[in-house]
CSV table of C-alpha atoms and ligand atoms in Angstrom, one decimal:
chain,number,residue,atom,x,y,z
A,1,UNK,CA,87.2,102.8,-53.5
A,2,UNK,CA,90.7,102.6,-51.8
A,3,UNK,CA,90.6,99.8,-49.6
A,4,UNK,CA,93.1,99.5,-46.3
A,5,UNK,CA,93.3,96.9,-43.6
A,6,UNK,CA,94.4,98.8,-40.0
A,7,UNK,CA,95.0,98.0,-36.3
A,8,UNK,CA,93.3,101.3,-34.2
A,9,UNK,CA,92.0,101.3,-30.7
A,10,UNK,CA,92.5,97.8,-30.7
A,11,UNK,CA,90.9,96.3,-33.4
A,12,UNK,CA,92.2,94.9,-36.6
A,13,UNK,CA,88.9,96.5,-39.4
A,14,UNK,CA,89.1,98.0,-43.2
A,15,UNK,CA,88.6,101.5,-44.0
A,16,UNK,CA,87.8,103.3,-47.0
A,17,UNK,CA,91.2,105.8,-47.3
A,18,UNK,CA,90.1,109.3,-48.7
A,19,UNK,CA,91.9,112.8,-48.1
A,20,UNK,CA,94.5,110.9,-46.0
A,21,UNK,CA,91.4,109.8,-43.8
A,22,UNK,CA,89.7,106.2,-42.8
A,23,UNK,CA,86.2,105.4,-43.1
A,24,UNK,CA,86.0,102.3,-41.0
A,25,UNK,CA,83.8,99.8,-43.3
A,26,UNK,CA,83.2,97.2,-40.2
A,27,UNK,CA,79.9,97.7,-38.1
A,28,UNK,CA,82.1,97.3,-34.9
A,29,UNK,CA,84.5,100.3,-36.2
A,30,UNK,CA,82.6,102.5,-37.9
A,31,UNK,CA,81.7,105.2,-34.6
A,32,UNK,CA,85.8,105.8,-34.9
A,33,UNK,CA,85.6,107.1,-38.0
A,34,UNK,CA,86.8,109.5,-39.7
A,35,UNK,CA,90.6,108.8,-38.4
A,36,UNK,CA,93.1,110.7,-40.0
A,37,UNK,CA,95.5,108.2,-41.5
A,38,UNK,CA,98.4,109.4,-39.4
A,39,UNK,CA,96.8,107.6,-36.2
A,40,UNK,CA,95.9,104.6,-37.7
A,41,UNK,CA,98.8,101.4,-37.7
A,42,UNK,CA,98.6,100.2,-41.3
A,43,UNK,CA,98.4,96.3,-41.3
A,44,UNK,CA,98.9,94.1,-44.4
A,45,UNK,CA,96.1,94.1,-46.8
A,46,UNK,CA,95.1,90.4,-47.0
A,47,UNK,CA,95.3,87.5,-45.4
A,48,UNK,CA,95.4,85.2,-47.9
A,49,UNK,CA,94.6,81.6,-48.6
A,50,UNK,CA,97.4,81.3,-51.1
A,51,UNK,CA,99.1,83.5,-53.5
A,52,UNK,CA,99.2,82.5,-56.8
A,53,UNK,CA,102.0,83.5,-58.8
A,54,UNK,CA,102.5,83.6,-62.9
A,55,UNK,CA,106.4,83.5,-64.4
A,56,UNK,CA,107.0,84.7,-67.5
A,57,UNK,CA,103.4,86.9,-68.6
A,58,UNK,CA,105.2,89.7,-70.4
A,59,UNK,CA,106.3,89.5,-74.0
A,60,UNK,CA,108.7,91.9,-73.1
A,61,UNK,CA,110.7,90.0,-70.2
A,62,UNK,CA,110.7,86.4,-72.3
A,63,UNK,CA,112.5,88.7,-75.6
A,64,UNK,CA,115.0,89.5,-72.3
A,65,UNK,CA,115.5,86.5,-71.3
A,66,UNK,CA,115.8,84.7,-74.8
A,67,UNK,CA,113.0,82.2,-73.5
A,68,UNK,CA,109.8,81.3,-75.8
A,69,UNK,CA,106.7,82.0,-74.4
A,70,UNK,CA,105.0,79.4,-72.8
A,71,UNK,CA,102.5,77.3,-74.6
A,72,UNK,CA,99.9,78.0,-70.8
A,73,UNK,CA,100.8,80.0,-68.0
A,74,UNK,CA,103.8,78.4,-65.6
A,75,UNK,CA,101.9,78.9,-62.0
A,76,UNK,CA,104.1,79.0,-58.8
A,77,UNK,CA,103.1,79.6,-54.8
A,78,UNK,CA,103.9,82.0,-52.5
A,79,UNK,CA,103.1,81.2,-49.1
A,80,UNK,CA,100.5,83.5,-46.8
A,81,UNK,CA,103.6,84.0,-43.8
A,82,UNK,CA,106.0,85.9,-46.8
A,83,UNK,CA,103.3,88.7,-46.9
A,84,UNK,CA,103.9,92.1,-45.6
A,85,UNK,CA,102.1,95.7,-46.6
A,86,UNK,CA,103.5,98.9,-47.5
A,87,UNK,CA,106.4,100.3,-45.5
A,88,UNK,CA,107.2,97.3,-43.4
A,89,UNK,CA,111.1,96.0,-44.5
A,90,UNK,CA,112.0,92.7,-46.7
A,91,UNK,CA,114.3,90.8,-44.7
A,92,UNK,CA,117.8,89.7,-46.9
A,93,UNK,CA,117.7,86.2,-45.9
A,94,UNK,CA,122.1,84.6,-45.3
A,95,UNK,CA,121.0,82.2,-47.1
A,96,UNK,CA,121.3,84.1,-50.5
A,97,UNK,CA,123.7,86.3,-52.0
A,98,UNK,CA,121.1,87.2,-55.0
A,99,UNK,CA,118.2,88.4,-54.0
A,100,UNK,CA,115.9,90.3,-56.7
A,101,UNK,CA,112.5,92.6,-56.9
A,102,UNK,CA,110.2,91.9,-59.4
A,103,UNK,CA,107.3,94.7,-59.4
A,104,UNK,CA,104.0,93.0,-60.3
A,105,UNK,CA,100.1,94.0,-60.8
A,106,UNK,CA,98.2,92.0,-58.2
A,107,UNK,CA,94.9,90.4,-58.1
A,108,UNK,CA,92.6,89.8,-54.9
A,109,UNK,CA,90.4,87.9,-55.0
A,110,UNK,CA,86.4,88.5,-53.6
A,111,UNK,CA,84.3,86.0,-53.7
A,112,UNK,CA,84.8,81.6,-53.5
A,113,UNK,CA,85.0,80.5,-57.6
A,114,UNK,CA,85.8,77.4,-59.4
A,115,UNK,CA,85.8,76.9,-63.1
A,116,UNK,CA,84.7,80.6,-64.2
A,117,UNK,CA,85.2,82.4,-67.8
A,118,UNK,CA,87.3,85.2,-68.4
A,119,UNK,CA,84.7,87.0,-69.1
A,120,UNK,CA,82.5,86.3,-65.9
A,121,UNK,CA,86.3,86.8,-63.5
A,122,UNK,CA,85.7,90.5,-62.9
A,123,UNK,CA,82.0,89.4,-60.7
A,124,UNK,CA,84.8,87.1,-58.1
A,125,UNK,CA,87.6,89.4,-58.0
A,126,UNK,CA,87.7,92.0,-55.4
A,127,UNK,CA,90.3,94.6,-56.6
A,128,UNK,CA,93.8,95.1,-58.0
A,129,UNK,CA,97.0,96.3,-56.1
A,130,UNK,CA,100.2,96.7,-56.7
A,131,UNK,CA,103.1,93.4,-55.6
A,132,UNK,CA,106.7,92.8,-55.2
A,133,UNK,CA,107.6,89.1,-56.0
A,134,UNK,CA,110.9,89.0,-54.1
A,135,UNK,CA,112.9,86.4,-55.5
A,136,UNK,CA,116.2,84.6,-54.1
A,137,UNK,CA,117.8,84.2,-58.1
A,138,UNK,CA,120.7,82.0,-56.6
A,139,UNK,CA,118.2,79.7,-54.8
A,140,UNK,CA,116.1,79.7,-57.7
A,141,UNK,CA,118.7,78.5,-59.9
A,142,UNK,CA,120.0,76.1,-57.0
A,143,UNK,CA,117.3,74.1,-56.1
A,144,UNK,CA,115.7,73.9,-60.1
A,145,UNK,CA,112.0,74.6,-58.6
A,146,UNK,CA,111.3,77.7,-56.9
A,147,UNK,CA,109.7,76.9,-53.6
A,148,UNK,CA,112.5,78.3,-51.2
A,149,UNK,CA,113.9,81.0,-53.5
A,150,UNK,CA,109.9,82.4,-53.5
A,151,UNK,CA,108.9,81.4,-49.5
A,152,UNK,CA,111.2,83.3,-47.3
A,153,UNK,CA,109.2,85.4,-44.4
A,154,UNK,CA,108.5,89.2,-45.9
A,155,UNK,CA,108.8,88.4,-49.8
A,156,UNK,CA,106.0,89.2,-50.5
A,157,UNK,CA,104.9,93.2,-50.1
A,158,UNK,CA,101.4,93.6,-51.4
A,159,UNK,CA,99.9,97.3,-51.2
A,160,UNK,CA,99.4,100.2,-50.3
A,161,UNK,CA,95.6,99.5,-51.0
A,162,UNK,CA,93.1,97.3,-53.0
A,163,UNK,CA,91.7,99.4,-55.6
A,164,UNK,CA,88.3,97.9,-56.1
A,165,UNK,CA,87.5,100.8,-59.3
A,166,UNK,CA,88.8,98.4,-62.6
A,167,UNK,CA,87.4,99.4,-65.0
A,168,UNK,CA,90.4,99.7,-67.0
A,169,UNK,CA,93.2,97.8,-66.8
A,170,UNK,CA,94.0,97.2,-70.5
A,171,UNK,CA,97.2,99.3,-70.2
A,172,UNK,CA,98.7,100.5,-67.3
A,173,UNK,CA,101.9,101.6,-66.8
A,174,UNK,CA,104.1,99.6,-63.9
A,175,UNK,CA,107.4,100.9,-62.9
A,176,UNK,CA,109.8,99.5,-59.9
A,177,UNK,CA,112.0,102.0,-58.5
A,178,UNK,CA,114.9,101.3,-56.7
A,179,UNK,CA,116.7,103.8,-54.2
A,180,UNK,CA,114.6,106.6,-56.9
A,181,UNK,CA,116.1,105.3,-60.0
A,182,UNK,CA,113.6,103.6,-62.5
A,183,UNK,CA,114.7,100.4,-62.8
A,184,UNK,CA,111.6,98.3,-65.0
A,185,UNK,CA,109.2,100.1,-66.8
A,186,UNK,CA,106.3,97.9,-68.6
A,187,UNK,CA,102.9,98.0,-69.8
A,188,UNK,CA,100.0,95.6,-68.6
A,189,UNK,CA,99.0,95.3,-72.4
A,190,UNK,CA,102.5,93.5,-72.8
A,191,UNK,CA,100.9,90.8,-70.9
A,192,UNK,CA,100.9,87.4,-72.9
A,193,UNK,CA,97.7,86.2,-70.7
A,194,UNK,CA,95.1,89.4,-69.2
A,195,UNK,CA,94.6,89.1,-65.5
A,196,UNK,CA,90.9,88.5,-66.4
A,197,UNK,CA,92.5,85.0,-68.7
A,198,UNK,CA,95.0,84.0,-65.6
A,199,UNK,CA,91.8,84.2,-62.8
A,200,UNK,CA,90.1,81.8,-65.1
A,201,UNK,CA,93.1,79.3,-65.7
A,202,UNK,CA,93.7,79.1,-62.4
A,203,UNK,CA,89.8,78.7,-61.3
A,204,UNK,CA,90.2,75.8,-63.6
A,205,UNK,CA,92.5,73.6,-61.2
A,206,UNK,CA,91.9,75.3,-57.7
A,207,UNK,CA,89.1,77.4,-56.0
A,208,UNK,CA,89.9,80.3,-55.0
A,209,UNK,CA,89.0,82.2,-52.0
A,210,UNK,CA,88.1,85.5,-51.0
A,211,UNK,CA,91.2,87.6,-49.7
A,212,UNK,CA,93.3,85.3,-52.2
A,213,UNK,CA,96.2,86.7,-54.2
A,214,UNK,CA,97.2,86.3,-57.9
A,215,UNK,CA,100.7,88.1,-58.9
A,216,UNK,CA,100.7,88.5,-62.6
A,217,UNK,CA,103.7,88.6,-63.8
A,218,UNK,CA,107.0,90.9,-64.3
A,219,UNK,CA,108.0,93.7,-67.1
A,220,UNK,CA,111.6,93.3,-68.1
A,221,UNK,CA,114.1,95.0,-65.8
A,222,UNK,CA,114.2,92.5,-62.7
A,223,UNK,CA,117.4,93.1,-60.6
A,224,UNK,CA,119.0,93.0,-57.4
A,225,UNK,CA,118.4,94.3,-54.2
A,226,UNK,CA,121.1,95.2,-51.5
A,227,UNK,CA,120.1,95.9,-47.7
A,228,UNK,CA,119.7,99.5,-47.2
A,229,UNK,CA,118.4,100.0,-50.2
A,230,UNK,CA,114.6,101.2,-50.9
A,231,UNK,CA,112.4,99.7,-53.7
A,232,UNK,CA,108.8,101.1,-54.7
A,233,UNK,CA,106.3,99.7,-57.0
A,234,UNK,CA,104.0,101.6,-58.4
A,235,UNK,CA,101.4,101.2,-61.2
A,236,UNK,CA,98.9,103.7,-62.5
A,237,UNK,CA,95.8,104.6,-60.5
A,238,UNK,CA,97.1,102.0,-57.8
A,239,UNK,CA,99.2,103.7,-56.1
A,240,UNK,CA,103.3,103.3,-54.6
A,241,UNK,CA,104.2,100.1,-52.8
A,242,UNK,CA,107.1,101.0,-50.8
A,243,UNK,CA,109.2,99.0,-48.9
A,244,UNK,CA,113.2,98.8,-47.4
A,245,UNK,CA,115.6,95.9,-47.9
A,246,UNK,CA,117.3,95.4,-44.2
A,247,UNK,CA,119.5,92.4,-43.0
A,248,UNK,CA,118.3,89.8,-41.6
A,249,UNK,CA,119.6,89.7,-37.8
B,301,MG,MG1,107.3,87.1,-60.6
């Protein structure tokens, strides 16, 4: 099912999207539906807890970077205000003069979990989607932890919908377009840790809750953004995240 989260008639519900149309899922909702998509505001997917982020999970991107791959998985944090859905804009913050995409398969979470196996994660996770993990590089490098270069307000486009089909995620192709042009290209069997591996890790020091958010990593190919321009992620089966780089005001 292709999961959306949408503000119509004055409610905020989620809708199953098929043909273009909106099944309202929510008992309150569900005498709208259909709606065709076209009348429906489009609001972000999740409202998350915490967004969980992993550097460095392609093979691929450490060859790039001339870095070893790391002995466990390097976790970060977004936070829940930098997250926007599919066509809203990412703000260029003055503050930086380097401000990258980095096109990422994302997990959200389903159900509360602490301590749970790899091979139990699928049962708590909700469905997969596609991310952007908008990065200020020159901040990054600045401040030597990655808090502010991560955080700023709209960094963080998630979408355009929670798959919740997974069956198979072994090798999916991601690609990040920028302005059209294909700018990273990767495989999610390149991954050095399986999203399935990561949900466990990360169970093992935090719980994690239902609408929660875990990017997984970026293919080789990160680069910079410039306002005006128009980046899309867009993974197989999941769909084209799509969103424009504007200044900030
Ligand atoms: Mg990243």
């Amino acid at each position: 099912m292709k999961l959306i989260r949408v503000f119509y008639n004055g409610k905020t519900f989620y809708g199953a999207l098929a043909d273009q149309k909106v099944y309202p899922l929510d008992k309150e909702a569900k005498q709208y539906g259909p709606i065709p998509l076209r009348d429906i505001q489009l609001l972000p997917l999740v409202v998350p807890s915490k967004i969980i982020c992993v550097g460095l999970n392609y093979k691929a991107h450490a060859r790039e970077l001339n870095m070893d791959i790391p002995e466990e998985p390097i976790l970060f944090l977004k936070p829940p205000s930098s997250v926007i859905g599919t066509g809203e804009d990412i703000v260029y913050p003055k503050m930086s003069k380097n401000v990258h995409y980095e096109g990422e398969l994302a997990v959200v979470m389903g159900k509360q979990c602490k301590n749970v196996s790899p091979k139990d994660a699928p049962d708590y996770i909700f469905g997969f989607t596609c991310a952007n993990d908008v990065t200020a590089r020159d901040l990054q490098q600045k401040d030597g932890q990655w808090t502010r270069a991560k955080s700023f307000d709209t960094f963080c486009p998630v979408g355009p919908w929670i798959e919740t089909d997974f069956r198979d995620l072994d090798d999916l192709t991601l690609k990040t377009m920028v302005n059209g042009e294909i700018r990273q290209e990767g495989q999610t069997s390149d991954m050095i840790v399986t999203p399935f591996e990561l949900v466990s890790f990360i169970s093992s020091i935090m719980t994690l809750l239902p609408g929660d958010v875990i990017l997984t990593g970026t293919p080789p190919g990160v680069g910079e953004l410039k306002p005006g321009d128009e980046v899309q992620v867009e993974i197989e089966g999941l769909g084209t995240l799509i969103n424009k780089v504007v200044e900030e005001e």
